[in-house]
């Protein structure tokens, strides 16, 4: 074509030549039976993501306790062992809101019964009640495959696919009858007892782990779906049926899921994986922000105390902060030399909970991802400022060396530049740049404006790359100038009901600023009917110097009691 010829470039002399040219057009091959295609556009990248999330019903707003710390106990723990381990969190001054039970709570598992094991949990209702009285929510592990020992097996048999998994049924949850059987059983055996939610495992096939399960692509289901279609839907269907179960009781839930798909923004689940590369976990957390998904870089074990600390620091600044001790039996205090560091960051997460909760409320109401990869942050900065320039060669290279063409990196026009997929922002005002075992410092890409190292107060002009050195006891955490960070005490757990929560407003830097503080009952869906409280907070320069902050008190529907202001801070206040 004539247009194509006009774009031809001379590789011998044009360093901009690429082996894979970028087209200004996108082609989509549709299946023969056709498909509905939705295109989302907007003036900026974040607008596109926001509109997609809002189209899916808005982002999820977890119950307030869901943003606390989670701990999953070893798989065969009995009720007394669970309670003993949970209470050690209280003894050691480490906040914890959720205790997760792994496969051993089932009377049989792999496949599962969804029924309590009478030997390990002789009184499930009493156990859940005692845990809740101590401030712990209970989350149950499960997977989709129904054991022949389950009371559900007979009624589900004709509603399942033609292939079993681990000898259990694979129900067709596109069928209303199958959904009702599952929901009724879960309500009777779990939800009515006070169980707070689920970890929905093994709905993914997991070929990346060098193992495989699920049904084959040619499996057949009563609805007419084949195995390929059902594999794409399974994670979504399980999220949807459990979400509806809790919604029907006007209770919010929050949990984990092994597989999801498009349209999941408003479902109260966070993705996780049995793969365990720390750096890739951070990359997944970043990538999820483009797709209306959330990611949990859970901690299960460590190669050393250093690896342990770096992983725990990361998880404390993630959508769901969880230690998963199901197989390794680890605790936050497993490395005694690191216990104080771990305690500090779990407590810091609890202190930042009003900020986190507000960020998630904006996700629900406006579609803004609570955790954002750097391309989203930088594109939004450019859009807001209107004149931010592309950073240029500092952020990406073309694989050249001083002696000439670098054949290892650039033989095919490969860009060897850094992608900055190892750092992210939480909301607009916090930037997290995790460190990994073996590192004592790192480069950090700062967006425009001025940023402060949250725990040292060191000031950095933004719009550049800075290097920070961090000993093991410190995570590279930055706060934007003008930010107003609401902070609460590091309580043992999130208060239930209408308990008043004291909040101190912490303003950063020398510039005025404004922000939002969101609150509701933290547990129900009443906020969807106007039960939430949005409080605009601002800091202005007072006459004669200094700052003033408004409002001085929380609103009438707000549980937060603003106890004071700190102006012109350069670091987060210590406990």
PDB file of N, CA and C in Angstrom, residues 161-246:
ATOM      1  N   UNK A 161     -20.497 -31.267  35.001  1.00  0.00           N
ATOM      2  CA  UNK A 161     -19.877 -31.589  33.723  1.00  0.00           C
ATOM      3  C   UNK A 161     -19.579 -33.065  33.572  1.00  0.00           C
ATOM      4  N   UNK A 162     -19.113 -33.419  32.376  1.00  0.00           N
ATOM      5  CA  UNK A 162     -18.880 -34.826  32.047  1.00  0.00           C
ATOM      6  C   UNK A 162     -17.546 -35.346  32.571  1.00  0.00           C
ATOM      7  N   UNK A 163     -16.715 -34.462  33.136  1.00  0.00           N
ATOM      8  CA  UNK A 163     -15.430 -34.892  33.686  1.00  0.00           C
ATOM      9  C   UNK A 163     -15.346 -34.497  35.160  1.00  0.00           C
ATOM     10  N   UNK A 164     -14.781 -35.403  35.951  1.00  0.00           N
ATOM     11  CA  UNK A 164     -14.565 -35.098  37.361  1.00  0.00           C
ATOM     12  C   UNK A 164     -13.188 -34.469  37.539  1.00  0.00           C
ATOM     13  N   UNK A 165     -12.966 -33.864  38.701  1.00  0.00           N
ATOM     14  CA  UNK A 165     -11.660 -33.333  39.075  1.00  0.00           C
ATOM     15  C   UNK A 165     -11.327 -33.898  40.449  1.00  0.00           C
ATOM     16  N   UNK A 166     -10.202 -34.612  40.553  1.00  0.00           N
ATOM     17  CA  UNK A 166      -9.812 -35.283  41.790  1.00  0.00           C
ATOM     18  C   UNK A 166     -10.921 -36.214  42.291  1.00  0.00           C
ATOM     19  N   UNK A 167     -11.718 -36.724  41.372  1.00  0.00           N
ATOM     20  CA  UNK A 167     -12.813 -37.609  41.754  1.00  0.00           C
ATOM     21  C   UNK A 167     -14.052 -36.887  42.215  1.00  0.00           C
ATOM     22  N   UNK A 168     -14.081 -35.563  42.107  1.00  0.00           N
ATOM     23  CA  UNK A 168     -15.245 -34.789  42.524  1.00  0.00           C
ATOM     24  C   UNK A 168     -15.977 -34.178  41.354  1.00  0.00           C
ATOM     25  N   UNK A 169     -17.213 -33.790  41.571  1.00  0.00           N
ATOM     26  CA  UNK A 169     -18.026 -33.161  40.533  1.00  0.00           C
ATOM     27  C   UNK A 169     -17.534 -31.750  40.236  1.00  0.00           C
ATOM     28  N   UNK A 170     -17.685 -31.346  38.973  1.00  0.00           N
ATOM     29  CA  UNK A 170     -17.445 -29.957  38.565  1.00  0.00           C
ATOM     30  C   UNK A 170     -18.805 -29.372  38.199  1.00  0.00           C
ATOM     31  N   UNK A 171     -19.506 -28.750  39.147  1.00  0.00           N
ATOM     32  CA  UNK A 171     -20.867 -28.273  38.886  1.00  0.00           C
ATOM     33  C   UNK A 171     -20.915 -27.181  37.813  1.00  0.00           C
ATOM     34  N   UNK A 172     -22.028 -27.109  37.151  1.00  0.00           N
ATOM     35  CA  UNK A 172     -22.286 -26.084  36.135  1.00  0.00           C
ATOM     36  C   UNK A 172     -22.970 -24.906  36.826  1.00  0.00           C
ATOM     37  N   UNK A 173     -22.155 -23.937  37.246  1.00  0.00           N
ATOM     38  CA  UNK A 173     -22.692 -22.819  38.017  1.00  0.00           C
ATOM     39  C   UNK A 173     -23.276 -21.719  37.136  1.00  0.00           C
ATOM     40  N   UNK A 174     -23.421 -21.984  35.850  1.00  0.00           N
ATOM     41  CA  UNK A 174     -24.269 -21.096  35.036  1.00  0.00           C
ATOM     42  C   UNK A 174     -25.743 -21.454  35.212  1.00  0.00           C
ATOM     43  N   UNK A 175     -26.019 -22.614  35.816  1.00  0.00           N
ATOM     44  CA  UNK A 175     -27.391 -23.058  36.051  1.00  0.00           C
ATOM     45  C   UNK A 175     -27.896 -22.518  37.387  1.00  0.00           C
ATOM     46  N   UNK A 176     -29.063 -21.925  37.387  1.00  0.00           N
ATOM     47  CA  UNK A 176     -29.615 -21.336  38.599  1.00  0.00           C
ATOM     48  C   UNK A 176     -29.827 -22.390  39.677  1.00  0.00           C
ATOM     49  N   UNK A 177     -30.212 -23.593  39.288  1.00  0.00           N
ATOM     50  CA  UNK A 177     -30.451 -24.647  40.273  1.00  0.00           C
ATOM     51  C   UNK A 177     -29.160 -25.018  41.008  1.00  0.00           C
ATOM     52  N   UNK A 178     -28.051 -25.108  40.272  1.00  0.00           N
ATOM     53  CA  UNK A 178     -26.764 -25.429  40.900  1.00  0.00           C
ATOM     54  C   UNK A 178     -26.310 -24.293  41.821  1.00  0.00           C
ATOM     55  N   UNK A 179     -26.515 -23.062  41.373  1.00  0.00           N
ATOM     56  CA  UNK A 179     -26.143 -21.910  42.191  1.00  0.00           C
ATOM     57  C   UNK A 179     -26.940 -21.901  43.498  1.00  0.00           C
ATOM     58  N   UNK A 180     -28.220 -22.222  43.409  1.00  0.00           N
ATOM     59  CA  UNK A 180     -29.062 -22.198  44.604  1.00  0.00           C
ATOM     60  C   UNK A 180     -28.657 -23.296  45.589  1.00  0.00           C
ATOM     61  N   UNK A 181     -28.361 -24.489  45.089  1.00  0.00           N
ATOM     62  CA  UNK A 181     -27.924 -25.566  45.969  1.00  0.00           C
ATOM     63  C   UNK A 181     -26.648 -25.172  46.709  1.00  0.00           C
ATOM     64  N   UNK A 182     -25.696 -24.603  45.979  1.00  0.00           N
ATOM     65  CA  UNK A 182     -24.435 -24.171  46.576  1.00  0.00           C
ATOM     66  C   UNK A 182     -24.681 -23.073  47.602  1.00  0.00           C
ATOM     67  N   UNK A 183     -25.451 -22.057  47.223  1.00  0.00           N
ATOM     68  CA  UNK A 183     -25.676 -20.912  48.117  1.00  0.00           C
ATOM     69  C   UNK A 183     -26.441 -21.327  49.373  1.00  0.00           C
ATOM     70  N   UNK A 184     -27.450 -22.170  49.229  1.00  0.00           N
ATOM     71  CA  UNK A 184     -28.226 -22.601  50.393  1.00  0.00           C
ATOM     72  C   UNK A 184     -27.349 -23.372  51.384  1.00  0.00           C
ATOM     73  N   UNK A 185     -26.506 -24.250  50.852  1.00  0.00           N
ATOM     74  CA  UNK A 185     -25.626 -25.026  51.730  1.00  0.00           C
ATOM     75  C   UNK A 185     -24.623 -24.122  52.438  1.00  0.00           C
ATOM     76  N   UNK A 186     -24.023 -23.175  51.699  1.00  0.00           N
ATOM     77  CA  UNK A 186     -23.042 -22.269  52.284  1.00  0.00           C
ATOM     78  C   UNK A 186     -23.691 -21.333  53.318  1.00  0.00           C
ATOM     79  N   UNK A 187     -24.911 -20.935  53.052  1.00  0.00           N
ATOM     80  CA  UNK A 187     -25.621 -20.090  54.017  1.00  0.00           C
ATOM     81  C   UNK A 187     -25.876 -20.871  55.300  1.00  0.00           C
ATOM     82  N   UNK A 188     -26.376 -22.073  55.156  1.00  0.00           N
ATOM     83  CA  UNK A 188     -26.742 -22.888  56.324  1.00  0.00           C
ATOM     84  C   UNK A 188     -25.513 -23.287  57.146  1.00  0.00           C
ATOM     85  N   UNK A 189     -24.447 -23.695  56.471  1.00  0.00           N
ATOM     86  CA  UNK A 189     -23.285 -24.261  57.160  1.00  0.00           C
ATOM     87  C   UNK A 189     -22.237 -23.217  57.550  1.00  0.00           C
ATOM     88  N   UNK A 190     -22.230 -22.041  56.894  1.00  0.00           N
ATOM     89  CA  UNK A 190     -21.137 -21.092  57.129  1.00  0.00           C
ATOM     90  C   UNK A 190     -21.628 -19.686  57.449  1.00  0.00           C
ATOM     91  N   UNK A 191     -22.308 -19.081  56.486  1.00  0.00           N
ATOM     92  CA  UNK A 191     -22.637 -17.657  56.585  1.00  0.00           C
ATOM     93  C   UNK A 191     -23.548 -17.382  57.774  1.00  0.00           C
ATOM     94  N   UNK A 192     -24.518 -18.258  57.994  1.00  0.00           N
ATOM     95  CA  UNK A 192     -25.436 -18.043  59.120  1.00  0.00           C
ATOM     96  C   UNK A 192     -24.718 -18.151  60.467  1.00  0.00           C
ATOM     97  N   UNK A 193     -23.545 -18.795  60.485  1.00  0.00           N
ATOM     98  CA  UNK A 193     -22.755 -18.899  61.715  1.00  0.00           C
ATOM     99  C   UNK A 193     -21.894 -17.668  61.943  1.00  0.00           C
ATOM    100  N   UNK A 194     -21.757 -16.831  60.914  1.00  0.00           N
ATOM    101  CA  UNK A 194     -20.925 -15.646  61.046  1.00  0.00           C
ATOM    102  C   UNK A 194     -19.635 -15.695  60.257  1.00  0.00           C
ATOM    103  N   UNK A 195     -19.414 -16.756  59.466  1.00  0.00           N
ATOM    104  CA  UNK A 195     -18.226 -16.824  58.606  1.00  0.00           C
ATOM    105  C   UNK A 195     -18.227 -15.609  57.679  1.00  0.00           C
ATOM    106  N   UNK A 196     -17.056 -14.975  57.516  1.00  0.00           N
ATOM    107  CA  UNK A 196     -17.006 -13.680  56.825  1.00  0.00           C
ATOM    108  C   UNK A 196     -16.763 -13.775  55.330  1.00  0.00           C
ATOM    109  N   UNK A 197     -16.267 -14.929  54.835  1.00  0.00           N
ATOM    110  CA  UNK A 197     -16.001 -15.010  53.413  1.00  0.00           C
ATOM    111  C   UNK A 197     -15.165 -16.218  53.062  1.00  0.00           C
ATOM    112  N   UNK A 198     -14.652 -16.217  51.807  1.00  0.00           N
ATOM    113  CA  UNK A 198     -14.035 -17.412  51.252  1.00  0.00           C
ATOM    114  C   UNK A 198     -12.737 -17.116  50.517  1.00  0.00           C
ATOM    115  N   UNK A 199     -11.919 -18.154  50.476  1.00  0.00           N
ATOM    116  CA  UNK A 199     -10.766 -18.201  49.583  1.00  0.00           C
ATOM    117  C   UNK A 199     -11.095 -19.260  48.528  1.00  0.00           C
ATOM    118  N   UNK A 200     -11.318 -18.821  47.298  1.00  0.00           N
ATOM    119  CA  UNK A 200     -11.803 -19.679  46.221  1.00  0.00           C
ATOM    120  C   UNK A 200     -10.613 -20.188  45.420  1.00  0.00           C
ATOM    121  N   UNK A 201     -10.184 -21.382  45.729  1.00  0.00           N
ATOM    122  CA  UNK A 201      -8.940 -21.911  45.180  1.00  0.00           C
ATOM    123  C   UNK A 201      -9.201 -22.778  43.952  1.00  0.00           C
ATOM    124  N   UNK A 202      -8.142 -23.001  43.185  1.00  0.00           N
ATOM    125  CA  UNK A 202      -8.076 -24.040  42.154  1.00  0.00           C
ATOM    126  C   UNK A 202      -9.205 -24.015  41.136  1.00  0.00           C
ATOM    127  N   UNK A 203      -9.657 -22.817  40.804  1.00  0.00           N
ATOM    128  CA  UNK A 203     -10.612 -22.651  39.701  1.00  0.00           C
ATOM    129  C   UNK A 203      -9.871 -22.172  38.462  1.00  0.00           C
ATOM    130  N   UNK A 204      -8.562 -22.477  38.385  1.00  0.00           N
ATOM    131  CA  UNK A 204      -7.715 -21.929  37.333  1.00  0.00           C
ATOM    132  C   UNK A 204      -6.975 -22.955  36.502  1.00  0.00           C
ATOM    133  N   UNK A 205      -6.919 -24.208  36.910  1.00  0.00           N
ATOM    134  CA  UNK A 205      -6.175 -25.188  36.127  1.00  0.00           C
ATOM    135  C   UNK A 205      -4.706 -25.249  36.477  1.00  0.00           C
ATOM    136  N   UNK A 206      -4.074 -24.091  36.682  1.00  0.00           N
ATOM    137  CA  UNK A 206      -2.727 -23.968  37.243  1.00  0.00           C
ATOM    138  C   UNK A 206      -1.646 -24.677  36.454  1.00  0.00           C
ATOM    139  N   UNK A 207      -1.704 -24.656  35.126  1.00  0.00           N
ATOM    140  CA  UNK A 207      -0.656 -25.287  34.331  1.00  0.00           C
ATOM    141  C   UNK A 207       0.716 -24.664  34.579  1.00  0.00           C
ATOM    142  N   UNK A 208       0.760 -23.396  35.020  1.00  0.00           N
ATOM    143  CA  UNK A 208       2.037 -22.726  35.255  1.00  0.00           C
ATOM    144  C   UNK A 208       2.808 -23.328  36.421  1.00  0.00           C
ATOM    145  N   UNK A 209       2.157 -24.119  37.261  1.00  0.00           N
ATOM    146  CA  UNK A 209       2.835 -24.734  38.408  1.00  0.00           C
ATOM    147  C   UNK A 209       3.386 -26.122  38.062  1.00  0.00           C
ATOM    148  N   UNK A 210       3.392 -26.489  36.796  1.00  0.00           N
ATOM    149  CA  UNK A 210       3.817 -27.809  36.317  1.00  0.00           C
ATOM    150  C   UNK A 210       2.848 -28.904  36.750  1.00  0.00           C
ATOM    151  N   UNK A 211       1.674 -28.498  37.139  1.00  0.00           N
ATOM    152  CA  UNK A 211       0.597 -29.443  37.417  1.00  0.00           C
ATOM    153  C   UNK A 211      -0.614 -28.979  36.620  1.00  0.00           C
ATOM    154  N   UNK A 212      -1.599 -29.832  36.510  1.00  0.00           N
ATOM    155  CA  UNK A 212      -2.817 -29.445  35.811  1.00  0.00           C
ATOM    156  C   UNK A 212      -3.993 -30.191  36.422  1.00  0.00           C
ATOM    157  N   UNK A 213      -5.104 -29.503  36.503  1.00  0.00           N
ATOM    158  CA  UNK A 213      -6.338 -30.141  36.938  1.00  0.00           C
ATOM    159  C   UNK A 213      -7.467 -29.510  36.141  1.00  0.00           C
ATOM    160  N   UNK A 214      -8.606 -29.427  36.684  1.00  0.00           N
ATOM    161  CA  UNK A 214      -9.817 -28.999  35.981  1.00  0.00           C
ATOM    162  C   UNK A 214     -10.188 -30.024  34.911  1.00  0.00           C
ATOM    163  N   UNK A 215     -11.166 -29.681  34.166  1.00  0.00           N
ATOM    164  CA  UNK A 215     -11.730 -30.522  33.114  1.00  0.00           C
ATOM    165  C   UNK A 215     -11.098 -30.108  31.786  1.00  0.00           C
ATOM    166  N   UNK A 216     -11.081 -31.003  30.796  1.00  0.00           N
ATOM    167  CA  UNK A 216     -10.499 -30.646  29.498  1.00  0.00           C
ATOM    168  C   UNK A 216     -11.397 -29.689  28.717  1.00  0.00           C
ATOM    169  N   UNK A 217     -10.839 -29.108  27.690  1.00  0.00           N
ATOM    170  CA  UNK A 217     -11.582 -28.134  26.885  1.00  0.00           C
ATOM    171  C   UNK A 217     -12.800 -28.754  26.206  1.00  0.00           C
ATOM    172  N   UNK A 218     -12.758 -30.075  25.936  1.00  0.00           N
ATOM    173  CA  UNK A 218     -13.882 -30.711  25.251  1.00  0.00           C
ATOM    174  C   UNK A 218     -14.925 -31.263  26.225  1.00  0.00           C
ATOM    175  N   UNK A 219     -14.777 -30.971  27.525  1.00  0.00           N
ATOM    176  CA  UNK A 219     -15.811 -31.391  28.478  1.00  0.00           C
ATOM    177  C   UNK A 219     -17.144 -30.742  28.114  1.00  0.00           C
ATOM    178  N   UNK A 220     -18.215 -31.382  28.494  1.00  0.00           N
ATOM    179  CA  UNK A 220     -19.559 -30.860  28.207  1.00  0.00           C
ATOM    180  C   UNK A 220     -20.299 -30.610  29.518  1.00  0.00           C
ATOM    181  N   UNK A 221     -21.094 -29.548  29.530  1.00  0.00           N
ATOM    182  CA  UNK A 221     -21.864 -29.184  30.716  1.00  0.00           C
ATOM    183  C   UNK A 221     -23.347 -29.105  30.364  1.00  0.00           C
ATOM    184  N   UNK A 222     -24.231 -29.331  31.342  1.00  0.00           N
ATOM    185  CA  UNK A 222     -25.671 -29.359  31.057  1.00  0.00           C
ATOM    186  C   UNK A 222     -26.195 -28.090  30.384  1.00  0.00           C
ATOM    187  N   UNK A 223     -25.572 -26.955  30.637  1.00  0.00           N
ATOM    188  CA  UNK A 223     -26.029 -25.701  30.031  1.00  0.00           C
ATOM    189  C   UNK A 223     -25.699 -25.609  28.560  1.00  0.00           C
ATOM    190  N   UNK A 224     -24.828 -26.494  28.069  1.00  0.00           N
ATOM    191  CA  UNK A 224     -24.380 -26.422  26.689  1.00  0.00           C
ATOM    192  C   UNK A 224     -22.998 -25.824  26.538  1.00  0.00           C
ATOM    193  N   UNK A 225     -22.451 -25.261  27.611  1.00  0.00           N
ATOM    194  CA  UNK A 225     -21.093 -24.748  27.551  1.00  0.00           C
ATOM    195  C   UNK A 225     -20.100 -25.898  27.451  1.00  0.00           C
ATOM    196  N   UNK A 226     -18.997 -25.643  26.745  1.00  0.00           N
ATOM    197  CA  UNK A 226     -17.940 -26.659  26.725  1.00  0.00           C
ATOM    198  C   UNK A 226     -16.885 -26.310  27.777  1.00  0.00           C
ATOM    199  N   UNK A 227     -15.887 -27.185  27.913  1.00  0.00           N
ATOM    200  CA  UNK A 227     -14.883 -26.986  28.942  1.00  0.00           C
ATOM    201  C   UNK A 227     -14.071 -25.718  28.767  1.00  0.00           C
ATOM    202  N   UNK A 228     -13.787 -25.345  27.518  1.00  0.00           N
ATOM    203  CA  UNK A 228     -13.013 -24.123  27.276  1.00  0.00           C
ATOM    204  C   UNK A 228     -13.771 -22.899  27.773  1.00  0.00           C
ATOM    205  N   UNK A 229     -15.053 -22.840  27.476  1.00  0.00           N
ATOM    206  CA  UNK A 229     -15.867 -21.706  27.933  1.00  0.00           C
ATOM    207  C   UNK A 229     -15.985 -21.696  29.462  1.00  0.00           C
ATOM    208  N   UNK A 230     -16.215 -22.873  30.041  1.00  0.00           N
ATOM    209  CA  UNK A 230     -16.421 -22.931  31.484  1.00  0.00           C
ATOM    210  C   UNK A 230     -15.145 -22.583  32.250  1.00  0.00           C
ATOM    211  N   UNK A 231     -14.004 -22.929  31.705  1.00  0.00           N
ATOM    212  CA  UNK A 231     -12.742 -22.579  32.361  1.00  0.00           C
ATOM    213  C   UNK A 231     -12.583 -21.068  32.459  1.00  0.00           C
ATOM    214  N   UNK A 232     -13.045 -20.345  31.460  1.00  0.00           N
ATOM    215  CA  UNK A 232     -12.960 -18.888  31.489  1.00  0.00           C
ATOM    216  C   UNK A 232     -13.935 -18.290  32.501  1.00  0.00           C
ATOM    217  N   UNK A 233     -15.020 -19.005  32.768  1.00  0.00           N
ATOM    218  CA  UNK A 233     -16.088 -18.462  33.611  1.00  0.00           C
ATOM    219  C   UNK A 233     -15.994 -18.885  35.080  1.00  0.00           C
ATOM    220  N   UNK A 234     -15.300 -19.973  35.366  1.00  0.00           N
ATOM    221  CA  UNK A 234     -15.440 -20.610  36.675  1.00  0.00           C
ATOM    222  C   UNK A 234     -15.115 -19.666  37.834  1.00  0.00           C
ATOM    223  N   UNK A 235     -13.995 -18.966  37.747  1.00  0.00           N
ATOM    224  CA  UNK A 235     -13.633 -18.048  38.826  1.00  0.00           C
ATOM    225  C   UNK A 235     -14.654 -16.944  39.010  1.00  0.00           C
ATOM    226  N   UNK A 236     -15.158 -16.414  37.894  1.00  0.00           N
ATOM    227  CA  UNK A 236     -16.173 -15.358  37.967  1.00  0.00           C
ATOM    228  C   UNK A 236     -17.466 -15.875  38.575  1.00  0.00           C
ATOM    229  N   UNK A 237     -17.875 -17.074  38.193  1.00  0.00           N
ATOM    230  CA  UNK A 237     -19.133 -17.618  38.697  1.00  0.00           C
ATOM    231  C   UNK A 237     -19.088 -17.827  40.203  1.00  0.00           C
ATOM    232  N   UNK A 238     -17.967 -18.331  40.706  1.00  0.00           N
ATOM    233  CA  UNK A 238     -17.852 -18.552  42.147  1.00  0.00           C
ATOM    234  C   UNK A 238     -17.830 -17.232  42.906  1.00  0.00           C
ATOM    235  N   UNK A 239     -17.145 -16.231  42.352  1.00  0.00           N
ATOM    236  CA  UNK A 239     -17.164 -14.915  42.987  1.00  0.00           C
ATOM    237  C   UNK A 239     -18.586 -14.363  43.033  1.00  0.00           C
ATOM    238  N   UNK A 240     -19.275 -14.500  41.924  1.00  0.00           N
ATOM    239  CA  UNK A 240     -20.605 -13.900  41.814  1.00  0.00           C
ATOM    240  C   UNK A 240     -21.601 -14.555  42.769  1.00  0.00           C
ATOM    241  N   UNK A 241     -21.601 -15.884  42.855  1.00  0.00           N
ATOM    242  CA  UNK A 241     -22.604 -16.550  43.682  1.00  0.00           C
ATOM    243  C   UNK A 241     -22.359 -16.264  45.168  1.00  0.00           C
ATOM    244  N   UNK A 242     -21.100 -16.182  45.592  1.00  0.00           N
ATOM    245  CA  UNK A 242     -20.833 -15.870  46.996  1.00  0.00           C
ATOM    246  C   UNK A 242     -21.107 -14.400  47.295  1.00  0.00           C
ATOM    247  N   UNK A 243     -20.775 -13.516  46.361  1.00  0.00           N
ATOM    248  CA  UNK A 243     -21.073 -12.095  46.553  1.00  0.00           C
ATOM    249  C   UNK A 243     -22.575 -11.885  46.713  1.00  0.00           C
ATOM    250  N   UNK A 244     -23.366 -12.538  45.885  1.00  0.00           N
ATOM    251  CA  UNK A 244     -24.828 -12.406  45.981  1.00  0.00           C
ATOM    252  C   UNK A 244     -25.351 -12.958  47.303  1.00  0.00           C
ATOM    253  N   UNK A 245     -24.714 -14.011  47.788  1.00  0.00           N
ATOM    254  CA  UNK A 245     -25.134 -14.584  49.059  1.00  0.00           C
ATOM    255  C   UNK A 245     -24.984 -13.561  50.186  1.00  0.00           C
ATOM    256  N   UNK A 246     -23.850 -12.895  50.230  1.00  0.00           N
ATOM    257  CA  UNK A 246     -23.630 -11.893  51.282  1.00  0.00           C
ATOM    258  C   UNK A 246     -24.470 -10.640  51.045  1.00  0.00           C
TER     259      UNK A 246
END
